[in-house]
mmCIF file of C-alpha atoms in Angstrom:
data_model
loop_
_atom_site.group_PDB
_atom_site.id
_atom_site.type_symbol
_atom_site.label_atom_id
_atom_site.label_comp_id
_atom_site.label_asym_id
_atom_site.label_seq_id
_atom_site.Cartn_x
_atom_site.Cartn_y
_atom_site.Cartn_z
ATOM 1 C CA MET A 1036 22.480 0.699 -10.776
ATOM 2 C CA SER A 1037 22.798 3.890 -8.950
ATOM 3 C CA GLY A 1038 23.139 4.301 -4.592
ATOM 4 C CA PHE A 1039 20.290 6.608 -5.119
ATOM 5 C CA GLU A 1040 17.626 3.834 -7.276
ATOM 6 C CA ARG A 1041 19.233 0.898 -4.785
ATOM 7 C CA TYR A 1042 17.437 2.264 -1.940
ATOM 8 C CA LEU A 1043 14.548 3.083 -4.022
ATOM 9 C CA THR A 1044 12.395 1.687 -2.053
ATOM 10 C CA VAL A 1045 13.101 3.288 1.052
ATOM 11 C CA TRP A 1046 12.949 6.784 -0.942
ATOM 12 C CA VAL A 1047 9.279 6.029 -1.776
ATOM 13 C CA PHE A 1048 8.294 5.301 1.890
ATOM 14 C CA LEU A 1049 9.690 8.931 2.877
ATOM 15 C CA CYS A 1050 7.128 9.917 0.310
ATOM 16 C CA ILE A 1051 4.407 7.942 1.750
ATOM 17 C CA VAL A 1052 4.722 9.905 5.184
ATOM 18 C CA ALA A 1053 6.127 13.553 3.304
ATOM 19 C CA GLY A 1054 2.649 13.203 1.174
ATOM 20 C CA ILE A 1055 0.266 12.372 3.661
ATOM 21 C CA ALA A 1056 2.196 14.846 6.481
ATOM 22 C CA LEU A 1057 1.620 17.347 4.059
ATOM 23 C CA GLY A 1058 -2.070 16.474 2.446
ATOM 24 C CA HIS A 1059 -3.114 17.034 6.485
ATOM 25 C CA PHE A 1060 -0.989 19.734 7.249
ATOM 26 C CA LEU A 1061 -1.373 21.560 3.020
ATOM 27 C CA PRO A 1062 -5.243 20.426 2.106
ATOM 28 C CA GLY A 1063 -5.760 23.872 0.720
ATOM 29 C CA VAL A 1064 -2.241 23.072 -1.462
ATOM 30 C CA PHE A 1065 -3.293 20.046 -2.825
ATOM 31 C CA GLU A 1066 -6.853 21.094 -3.458
ATOM 32 C CA ALA A 1067 -5.450 23.690 -5.724
ATOM 33 C CA ILE A 1068 -2.780 20.846 -7.750
ATOM 34 C CA GLY A 1069 -5.545 18.804 -8.277
ATOM 35 C CA ALA A 1070 -7.575 21.161 -9.934
ATOM 36 C CA ALA A 1071 -5.160 22.395 -12.275
ATOM 37 C CA GLU A 1072 -6.615 20.503 -15.321
ATOM 38 C CA VAL A 1073 -7.060 20.981 -18.646
ATOM 39 C CA ALA A 1074 -9.246 18.829 -21.005
ATOM 40 C CA LYS A 1075 -8.817 16.207 -18.286
ATOM 41 C CA VAL A 1076 -5.132 16.730 -18.146
ATOM 42 C CA ASN A 1077 -3.679 17.821 -14.440
ATOM 43 C CA ILE A 1078 -0.695 20.021 -15.942
ATOM 44 C CA PRO A 1079 1.890 19.902 -12.888
ATOM 45 C CA VAL A 1080 1.545 15.528 -13.342
ATOM 46 C CA ALA A 1081 1.681 15.927 -16.643
ATOM 47 C CA ILE A 1082 5.118 17.680 -16.349
ATOM 48 C CA LEU A 1083 6.030 15.873 -14.179
ATOM 49 C CA ILE A 1084 5.208 12.309 -16.053
ATOM 50 C CA TRP A 1085 7.025 13.683 -18.692
ATOM 51 C CA LEU A 1086 10.446 14.006 -16.744
ATOM 52 C CA MET A 1087 10.125 10.261 -15.666
ATOM 53 C CA ILE A 1088 9.496 9.061 -19.143
ATOM 54 C CA ILE A 1089 11.260 10.475 -21.426
ATOM 55 C CA PRO A 1090 14.807 10.210 -19.908
ATOM 56 C CA MET A 1091 14.080 6.231 -20.478
ATOM 57 C CA LEU A 1092 12.891 6.150 -23.551
ATOM 58 C CA VAL A 1093 15.919 7.873 -24.391
ATOM 59 C CA LYS A 1094 17.677 4.964 -24.050
ATOM 60 C CA ILE A 1095 15.764 3.554 -26.724
ATOM 61 C CA ASP A 1096 17.183 2.906 -30.013
ATOM 62 C CA PHE A 1097 13.971 1.429 -32.235
ATOM 63 C CA ARG A 1098 17.351 0.495 -35.188
ATOM 64 C CA SER A 1099 17.445 -2.117 -32.776
ATOM 65 C CA LEU A 1100 14.448 -3.692 -33.965
ATOM 66 C CA ALA A 1101 15.974 -4.605 -37.191
ATOM 67 C CA LYS A 1102 17.800 -7.174 -35.148
ATOM 68 C CA VAL A 1103 14.908 -8.387 -33.534
ATOM 69 C CA GLY A 1104 15.653 -12.020 -34.553
ATOM 70 C CA THR A 1105 19.008 -13.272 -33.678
ATOM 71 C CA TYR A 1106 17.156 -13.905 -30.112
ATOM 72 C CA TRP A 1107 14.022 -15.043 -31.921
ATOM 73 C CA ARG A 1108 13.102 -17.530 -29.251
ATOM 74 C CA GLY A 1109 13.703 -15.288 -26.016
ATOM 75 C CA ILE A 1110 12.083 -12.070 -27.869
ATOM 76 C CA GLY A 1111 8.723 -14.746 -28.422
ATOM 77 C CA VAL A 1112 8.948 -15.995 -25.272
ATOM 78 C CA THR A 1113 8.862 -11.893 -23.629
ATOM 79 C CA LEU A 1114 6.514 -11.357 -26.500
ATOM 80 C CA VAL A 1115 4.042 -14.182 -25.040
ATOM 81 C CA ILE A 1116 4.416 -13.178 -21.449
ATOM 82 C CA ASN A 1117 4.024 -9.034 -21.617
ATOM 83 C CA TRP A 1118 0.754 -9.187 -24.184
ATOM 84 C CA ALA A 1119 -0.740 -12.396 -24.042
ATOM 85 C CA VAL A 1120 -0.090 -14.092 -20.384
ATOM 86 C CA LYS A 1121 0.566 -10.613 -17.748
ATOM 87 C CA PRO A 1122 -2.579 -8.086 -18.497
ATOM 88 C CA PHE A 1123 -4.573 -11.465 -18.543
ATOM 89 C CA SER A 1124 -3.219 -12.864 -15.064
ATOM 90 C CA MET A 1125 -2.957 -9.764 -13.217
ATOM 91 C CA ALA A 1126 -7.218 -8.978 -14.361
ATOM 92 C CA LEU A 1127 -7.656 -12.774 -12.106
ATOM 93 C CA LEU A 1128 -5.744 -12.052 -9.415
ATOM 94 C CA GLY A 1129 -7.405 -8.882 -9.114
ATOM 95 C CA TRP A 1130 -10.618 -9.929 -9.035
ATOM 96 C CA LEU A 1131 -9.491 -12.630 -6.889
ATOM 97 C CA PHE A 1132 -7.725 -10.909 -3.971
ATOM 98 C CA ILE A 1133 -9.373 -7.534 -3.803
ATOM 99 C CA GLY A 1134 -13.550 -8.685 -5.998
ATOM 100 C CA TRP A 1135 -13.090 -11.474 -3.499
ATOM 101 C CA LEU A 1136 -11.103 -12.864 -0.548
ATOM 102 C CA PHE A 1137 -9.725 -8.909 0.790
ATOM 103 C CA ARG A 1138 -13.673 -7.750 -0.240
ATOM 104 C CA PRO A 1139 -14.308 -7.473 3.644
ATOM 105 C CA PHE A 1140 -11.134 -5.206 4.926
ATOM 106 C CA LEU A 1141 -10.955 -2.528 2.008
ATOM 107 C CA PRO A 1142 -12.991 0.449 1.198
ATOM 108 C CA ALA A 1143 -15.944 -1.131 -0.989
ATOM 109 C CA GLU A 1144 -16.457 1.982 -3.677
ATOM 110 C CA GLN A 1145 -12.932 1.513 -4.352
ATOM 111 C CA ILE A 1146 -12.811 -2.276 -5.055
ATOM 112 C CA ASP A 1147 -13.222 -1.818 -8.754
ATOM 113 C CA SER A 1148 -11.107 1.132 -8.898
ATOM 114 C CA TYR A 1149 -8.427 -0.899 -6.570
ATOM 115 C CA ILE A 1150 -8.674 -3.813 -9.179
ATOM 116 C CA ALA A 1151 -8.498 -0.964 -12.942
ATOM 117 C CA GLY A 1152 -5.119 -0.223 -11.362
ATOM 118 C CA LEU A 1153 -3.759 -3.529 -10.967
ATOM 119 C CA ILE A 1154 -4.821 -3.794 -14.610
ATOM 120 C CA ILE A 1155 -2.959 -0.494 -15.824
ATOM 121 C CA LEU A 1156 0.161 -1.422 -13.549
ATOM 122 C CA ALA A 1157 0.638 -4.709 -16.096
ATOM 123 C CA ALA A 1158 -0.257 -3.613 -19.197
ATOM 124 C CA ALA A 1159 2.726 -1.816 -19.570
ATOM 125 C CA PRO A 1160 6.002 -3.968 -19.663
ATOM 126 C CA CYS A 1161 8.547 -2.373 -17.958
ATOM 127 C CA THR A 1162 11.355 0.343 -20.041
ATOM 128 C CA ALA A 1163 13.675 1.834 -18.042
ATOM 129 C CA MET A 1164 15.520 -0.638 -14.720
ATOM 130 C CA VAL A 1165 15.207 -3.817 -17.138
ATOM 131 C CA PHE A 1166 18.285 -2.732 -18.306
ATOM 132 C CA VAL A 1167 19.553 -2.678 -15.040
ATOM 133 C CA TRP A 1168 17.896 -5.903 -14.175
ATOM 134 C CA SER A 1169 19.485 -7.372 -17.276
ATOM 135 C CA ASN A 1170 23.083 -6.010 -15.742
ATOM 136 C CA LEU A 1171 22.738 -7.861 -13.209
ATOM 137 C CA THR A 1172 22.152 -10.918 -14.635
ATOM 138 C CA ARG A 1173 24.792 -10.792 -16.877
ATOM 139 C CA GLY A 1174 21.653 -10.410 -19.798
ATOM 140 C CA GLU A 1175 23.009 -10.023 -23.523
ATOM 141 C CA PRO A 1176 22.573 -6.463 -24.466
ATOM 142 C CA LEU A 1177 21.486 -6.805 -27.182
ATOM 143 C CA PHE A 1178 18.494 -8.904 -26.684
ATOM 144 C CA THR A 1179 17.190 -6.213 -24.221
ATOM 145 C CA LEU A 1180 17.721 -3.528 -26.269
ATOM 146 C CA SER A 1181 15.974 -4.771 -29.051
ATOM 147 C CA GLN A 1182 13.187 -6.264 -26.812
ATOM 148 C CA VAL A 1183 12.035 -2.801 -25.348
ATOM 149 C CA ALA A 1184 11.975 -1.477 -28.017
ATOM 150 C CA LEU A 1185 9.859 -3.633 -29.637
ATOM 151 C CA ASN A 1186 7.815 -3.819 -26.436
ATOM 152 C CA ASP A 1187 7.734 0.204 -26.876
ATOM 153 C CA ALA A 1188 6.624 0.140 -30.278
ATOM 154 C CA ILE A 1189 3.439 -2.581 -29.583
ATOM 155 C CA MET A 1190 2.996 -0.469 -26.623
ATOM 156 C CA ILE A 1191 1.852 3.214 -29.121
ATOM 157 C CA VAL A 1192 -1.061 0.680 -30.018
ATOM 158 C CA ALA A 1193 -1.637 -2.126 -27.865
ATOM 159 C CA PHE A 1194 -2.043 -0.664 -24.063
ATOM 160 C CA ALA A 1195 -4.991 1.288 -24.797
ATOM 161 C CA PRO A 1196 -7.170 -1.507 -26.379
ATOM 162 C CA ILE A 1197 -5.898 -3.646 -23.618
ATOM 163 C CA VAL A 1198 -6.433 -1.635 -20.790
ATOM 164 C CA GLY A 1199 -9.799 -1.040 -22.460
ATOM 165 C CA LEU A 1200 -11.015 -4.889 -22.782
ATOM 166 C CA LEU A 1201 -9.836 -6.194 -19.463
ATOM 167 C CA LEU A 1202 -11.705 -2.798 -17.571
ATOM 168 C CA GLY A 1203 -14.140 -4.025 -19.562
ATOM 169 C CA LEU A 1204 -14.822 -7.625 -18.571
ATOM 170 C CA SER A 1205 -13.770 -5.927 -14.509
ATOM 171 C CA ALA A 1206 -17.282 -4.168 -15.685
ATOM 172 C CA ILE A 1207 -15.719 -0.958 -15.171
ATOM 173 C CA THR A 1208 -16.789 2.040 -17.099
ATOM 174 C CA VAL A 1209 -14.124 2.640 -19.680
ATOM 175 C CA PRO A 1210 -13.692 6.655 -20.636
ATOM 176 C CA TRP A 1211 -12.079 6.306 -23.883
ATOM 177 C CA ASP A 1212 -11.654 9.764 -24.810
ATOM 178 C CA THR A 1213 -8.818 9.669 -21.893
ATOM 179 C CA LEU A 1214 -7.514 7.130 -22.272
ATOM 180 C CA VAL A 1215 -6.569 8.243 -25.752
ATOM 181 C CA ILE A 1216 -5.403 10.947 -24.722
ATOM 182 C CA SER A 1217 -3.049 9.244 -22.357
ATOM 183 C CA VAL A 1218 -1.399 7.028 -24.966
ATOM 184 C CA VAL A 1219 -0.904 10.084 -26.976
ATOM 185 C CA LEU A 1220 0.444 12.488 -24.492
ATOM 186 C CA TYR A 1221 2.050 9.523 -21.823
ATOM 187 C CA ILE A 1222 3.698 6.934 -24.352
ATOM 188 C CA LEU A 1223 3.575 8.367 -28.227
ATOM 189 C CA ILE A 1224 4.190 11.910 -27.724
ATOM 190 C CA PRO A 1225 7.763 11.138 -25.224
ATOM 191 C CA VAL A 1226 8.546 8.430 -27.798
ATOM 192 C CA ALA A 1227 8.774 10.994 -30.259
ATOM 193 C CA ILE A 1228 10.600 13.736 -28.690
ATOM 194 C CA ALA A 1229 12.968 11.062 -27.172
ATOM 195 C CA GLN A 1230 13.613 9.305 -30.390
ATOM 196 C CA MET A 1231 14.395 13.073 -32.037
ATOM 197 C CA LEU A 1232 17.059 14.014 -29.348
ATOM 198 C CA ARG A 1233 18.479 10.997 -29.597
ATOM 199 C CA LEU A 1234 19.194 11.762 -33.699
ATOM 200 C CA ARG A 1235 20.002 15.494 -32.798
ATOM 201 C CA LEU A 1236 22.879 14.191 -30.408
ATOM 202 C CA VAL A 1237 25.965 12.336 -31.285
ATOM 203 C CA ALA A 1238 26.603 9.334 -28.535
ATOM 204 C CA GLY A 1239 28.865 11.463 -26.169
ATOM 205 C CA GLY A 1240 26.106 14.558 -26.055
ATOM 206 C CA LEU A 1241 23.358 11.310 -25.722
ATOM 207 C CA ASP A 1242 25.394 10.272 -22.685
ATOM 208 C CA VAL A 1243 25.668 13.904 -20.991
ATOM 209 C CA LEU A 1244 22.184 14.448 -21.561
ATOM 210 C CA LEU A 1245 21.156 10.879 -19.924
ATOM 211 C CA LYS A 1246 23.239 11.649 -16.509
ATOM 212 C CA THR A 1247 21.950 15.428 -16.374
ATOM 213 C CA LEU A 1248 18.390 14.125 -17.010
ATOM 214 C CA GLN A 1249 18.270 10.744 -15.176
ATOM 215 C CA PRO A 1250 18.489 12.154 -11.656
ATOM 216 C CA LEU A 1251 15.360 14.560 -12.666
ATOM 217 C CA SER A 1252 13.242 11.229 -13.793
ATOM 218 C CA LEU A 1253 13.813 9.532 -10.164
ATOM 219 C CA VAL A 1254 13.157 13.174 -8.706
ATOM 220 C CA ALA A 1255 9.476 13.725 -10.444
ATOM 221 C CA LEU A 1256 8.860 10.628 -9.892
ATOM 222 C CA LEU A 1257 9.351 10.423 -6.059
ATOM 223 C CA THR A 1258 7.152 14.676 -5.970
ATOM 224 C CA THR A 1259 4.634 12.571 -8.111
ATOM 225 C CA LEU A 1260 3.990 9.916 -5.097
ATOM 226 C CA VAL A 1261 4.297 12.648 -2.781
ATOM 227 C CA LEU A 1262 1.295 14.587 -4.261
ATOM 228 C CA LEU A 1263 -0.136 11.216 -4.781
ATOM 229 C CA PHE A 1264 -0.005 10.336 -0.571
ATOM 230 C CA GLY A 1265 -1.001 14.182 0.003
ATOM 231 C CA PHE A 1266 -4.594 13.263 -1.903
ATOM 232 C CA GLN A 1267 -4.528 9.342 -0.539
ATOM 233 C CA GLY A 1268 -3.189 10.407 3.268
ATOM 234 C CA GLU A 1269 -7.053 10.086 5.266
ATOM 235 C CA GLN A 1270 -7.673 7.001 3.147
ATOM 236 C CA ILE A 1271 -4.528 5.494 4.630
ATOM 237 C CA ILE A 1272 -4.578 6.648 7.934
ATOM 238 C CA ALA A 1273 -8.097 5.060 8.512
ATOM 239 C CA GLN A 1274 -6.890 1.546 7.384
ATOM 240 C CA PRO A 1275 -3.403 0.930 7.120
ATOM 241 C CA THR A 1276 -4.115 -2.376 5.467
ATOM 242 C CA ILE A 1277 -4.904 -1.640 1.966
ATOM 243 C CA ILE A 1278 -1.036 -0.879 0.599
ATOM 244 C CA GLY A 1279 0.075 -4.453 1.919
ATOM 245 C CA LEU A 1280 -2.817 -5.981 0.454
ATOM 246 C CA LEU A 1281 -2.731 -4.333 -3.008
ATOM 247 C CA ALA A 1282 0.667 -6.282 -2.738
ATOM 248 C CA VAL A 1283 -0.164 -9.523 -2.689
ATOM 249 C CA PRO A 1284 -1.986 -10.077 -6.273
ATOM 250 C CA ILE A 1285 1.887 -7.763 -7.754
ATOM 251 C CA LEU A 1286 3.764 -10.059 -5.767
ATOM 252 C CA ILE A 1287 2.058 -13.513 -7.019
ATOM 253 C CA GLN A 1288 2.219 -11.347 -10.464
ATOM 254 C CA VAL A 1289 5.825 -10.580 -10.294
ATOM 255 C CA TYR A 1290 7.141 -14.445 -9.280
ATOM 256 C CA PHE A 1291 4.251 -16.317 -11.885
ATOM 257 C CA ASN A 1292 5.481 -14.333 -14.479
ATOM 258 C CA ALA A 1293 8.977 -14.278 -14.191
ATOM 259 C CA GLY A 1294 8.711 -18.288 -13.681
ATOM 260 C CA LEU A 1295 6.581 -18.817 -16.204
ATOM 261 C CA ALA A 1296 9.200 -17.128 -19.125
ATOM 262 C CA TYR A 1297 12.128 -18.886 -17.620
ATOM 263 C CA LEU A 1298 10.159 -21.670 -17.512
ATOM 264 C CA LEU A 1299 9.492 -21.025 -21.474
ATOM 265 C CA ASN A 1300 12.767 -20.290 -22.231
ATOM 266 C CA ARG A 1301 15.113 -23.257 -20.382
ATOM 267 C CA VAL A 1302 12.107 -25.711 -22.680
ATOM 268 C CA SER A 1303 12.979 -23.549 -25.745
ATOM 269 C CA GLY A 1304 16.463 -23.525 -25.322
ATOM 270 C CA GLU A 1305 17.199 -20.448 -25.336
ATOM 271 C CA GLN A 1306 20.578 -19.022 -23.327
ATOM 272 C CA HIS A 1307 20.962 -18.182 -19.997
ATOM 273 C CA CYS A 1308 22.193 -14.881 -21.466
ATOM 274 C CA VAL A 1309 18.967 -13.945 -23.179
ATOM 275 C CA ALA A 1310 16.163 -15.997 -20.751
ATOM 276 C CA GLY A 1311 17.074 -13.546 -17.508
ATOM 277 C CA PRO A 1312 16.432 -10.755 -18.611
ATOM 278 C CA SER A 1313 13.896 -12.118 -20.480
ATOM 279 C CA ALA A 1314 11.837 -13.144 -17.003
ATOM 280 C CA LEU A 1315 12.764 -9.288 -15.350
ATOM 281 C CA ILE A 1316 10.758 -7.987 -19.187
ATOM 282 C CA GLY A 1317 7.957 -10.421 -18.594
ATOM 283 C CA ALA A 1318 7.808 -9.771 -14.689
ATOM 284 C CA SER A 1319 7.873 -5.677 -14.448
ATOM 285 C CA ASN A 1320 5.946 -2.799 -15.415
ATOM 286 C CA PHE A 1321 5.901 0.597 -16.641
ATOM 287 C CA PHE A 1322 5.354 2.204 -13.806
ATOM 288 C CA GLU A 1323 5.726 5.558 -14.601
ATOM 289 C CA LEU A 1324 3.763 5.308 -17.244
ATOM 290 C CA ALA A 1325 0.779 3.157 -14.879
ATOM 291 C CA VAL A 1326 0.488 5.677 -13.123
ATOM 292 C CA ALA A 1327 0.325 8.492 -15.248
ATOM 293 C CA ALA A 1328 -2.048 6.437 -16.617
ATOM 294 C CA ALA A 1329 -4.254 6.377 -13.513
ATOM 295 C CA ILE A 1330 -4.259 9.625 -12.823
ATOM 296 C CA SER A 1331 -5.655 10.748 -15.560
ATOM 297 C CA LEU A 1332 -8.169 7.539 -16.203
ATOM 298 C CA PHE A 1333 -9.826 7.882 -12.784
ATOM 299 C CA GLY A 1334 -7.683 10.899 -10.261
ATOM 300 C CA PHE A 1335 -5.707 11.640 -7.685
ATOM 301 C CA GLN A 1336 -7.953 10.347 -5.020
ATOM 302 C CA SER A 1337 -8.693 7.006 -6.685
ATOM 303 C CA GLY A 1338 -7.860 3.113 -5.729
ATOM 304 C CA ALA A 1339 -6.226 3.390 -9.404
ATOM 305 C CA ALA A 1340 -3.543 5.544 -8.375
ATOM 306 C CA LEU A 1341 -2.467 3.961 -5.029
ATOM 307 C CA ALA A 1342 -2.757 0.789 -6.561
ATOM 308 C CA THR A 1343 -0.150 1.631 -8.937
ATOM 309 C CA VAL A 1344 1.812 3.169 -6.318
ATOM 310 C CA VAL A 1345 2.484 0.470 -4.825
ATOM 311 C CA GLY A 1346 3.901 -1.431 -7.771
ATOM 312 C CA VAL A 1347 6.631 1.003 -7.369
ATOM 313 C CA LEU A 1348 6.964 0.592 -3.440
ATOM 314 C CA ILE A 1349 7.668 -3.372 -4.564
ATOM 315 C CA GLU A 1350 9.601 -2.820 -7.552
ATOM 316 C CA VAL A 1351 13.019 -2.924 -6.561
ATOM 317 C CA PRO A 1352 13.464 -5.444 -3.809
ATOM 318 C CA VAL A 1353 11.481 -7.968 -5.533
ATOM 319 C CA MET A 1354 13.570 -7.228 -8.859
ATOM 320 C CA LEU A 1355 16.636 -7.459 -7.044
ATOM 321 C CA SER A 1356 15.209 -11.649 -5.695
ATOM 322 C CA VAL A 1357 14.419 -12.241 -9.363
ATOM 323 C CA VAL A 1358 18.435 -11.261 -10.488
ATOM 324 C CA TRP A 1359 19.246 -13.468 -7.784
ATOM 325 C CA ILE A 1360 16.872 -16.568 -8.401
ATOM 326 C CA VAL A 1361 18.056 -16.144 -11.703
ATOM 327 C CA ASN A 1362 21.848 -15.863 -11.013
ATOM 328 C CA ARG A 1363 21.687 -18.757 -8.333
ATOM 329 C CA SER A 1364 19.786 -20.964 -10.572
ATOM 330 C CA LYS A 1365 22.358 -20.987 -14.082
ATOM 331 C CA GLY A 1366 23.900 -24.378 -13.167
ATOM 332 C CA TRP A 1367 20.253 -25.770 -12.806
ATOM 333 C CA TYR A 1368 18.887 -23.748 -16.623
ATOM 334 C CA GLU A 1369 22.705 -24.492 -18.582
ATOM 335 C CA SER A 1370 21.741 -28.490 -17.662
ATOM 336 C CA ALA A 1371 18.431 -28.880 -19.835
ATOM 337 C CA PRO A 1372 19.557 -31.407 -22.694
ATOM 338 C CA ALA A 1373 17.435 -28.134 -25.040
ATOM 339 C CA VAL A 1374 19.422 -25.083 -24.033
ATOM 340 C CA ALA A 1375 22.469 -27.486 -25.043
ATOM 341 C CA ARG A 1376 21.572 -28.414 -27.852
ATOM 342 C CA ASN A 1377 21.067 -24.669 -28.504
ATOM 343 C CA ALA A 1378 24.386 -23.893 -27.827
ATOM 344 C CA ASP A 1379 26.466 -23.404 -30.861
ATOM 345 C CA ARG A 1380 23.629 -23.286 -33.046
ATOM 346 C CA PRO A 1381 22.981 -19.909 -35.134
ATOM 347 C CA LYS A 1382 20.628 -17.406 -33.698
ATOM 348 C CA GLU A 1383 19.877 -15.923 -36.799
ATOM 349 C CA ILE A 1384 16.060 -16.685 -37.272
#
C-alpha cells in the first residue's frame, strides 16, 4: 500500500471539506456538471468512474478461474458471505438503524434513499483493495486472485437482480432501465476493456500501465467525491451527524461479515492464509461501483449517493483493523482441530 493509499481516509475528509466549500461558493458550476447527462448518464461522472474502475479490473486475470477448486472451502465460504449474507444483512441493518432507530434524526424524505445506498454498497464485493488487505495478512495470492475473478464474473449477472430485489423489498421504486445501463456501463464494458488490455500487453507493459493508471484511479475517486459533496453540502451542514449515523450500519456489517467468514473457514478447516483474505473479501465493498450506481439511479443529491460515500470514508481504517484482528488471532485460528487435520491434505477437489 502506497503512502497515499494509506491515508485515503484523510484525503476523503479533505475532499468533503473542499466539495462543501466549492458547492457553496460555485453553485453554478455544479449545476452545469449535474446537467451534463445523456440518457440519464452523467458524462463527467461516467468518465471519472471508468478511470476509477478500469485500472482495478486490469489486475484481474480471469484465467485464474481454472484454479477456483484449489481452495474450495475458502471459495465456498466467501461466495456464501458475499452473495447470500452481506447484501441481505445490510438491508436488514439499514431498515433497523436508518429506517427505525435513527429515523427521528435524519431527513424524512431521504430515509429510503439512504437505505438504497447501503444496499447498493453491500451488493458489490471489493475488487482492487482486497489485494492490499490480502498481502497484509500474508494471504494466499492464488486464492485471492481466483476469488476476486469469480466474484467479478458473478457480479456481471447478479448485481442488478440482487439490488433490484432488495430495493423492491424496501418498497423503493426500482428504475430497471437505469440499473441495467449502470451494470453495462460500470461492470460489463470496463471488464471487457480491462481484459483486452491484459491480452494486448506483455507482463512488463502491463506493470507500466498499472503504475500509470493507479494514481489516476485515486485522483478520479477523489474528484468524484468533491462533486458529490458539492451537491450534498447544504444538507450535511444542516445535519452534520448524518455521516456518523450512516457509518453505524456499515461498521456493524463489516465486522459481522468478516467475523462470520473467518469462523466458517475455521470450522471447515481451511488454512489461515486463505481464511484471512476470505474474511476481508467477505467484508469489503467495491465502493467505486457503488458510488457510480447510486449516482446513476438516484442522482448526485440523493441520500443513496451520500451513503455510498460514507463507505469510502471508513474503508481504510476499518479494513486495517480487520487485518490487525486476523493477524493477531492466527495462533487461536490454527489451534482448531479441523484446521490441523486439513493442513497436509491435498487442496484440489
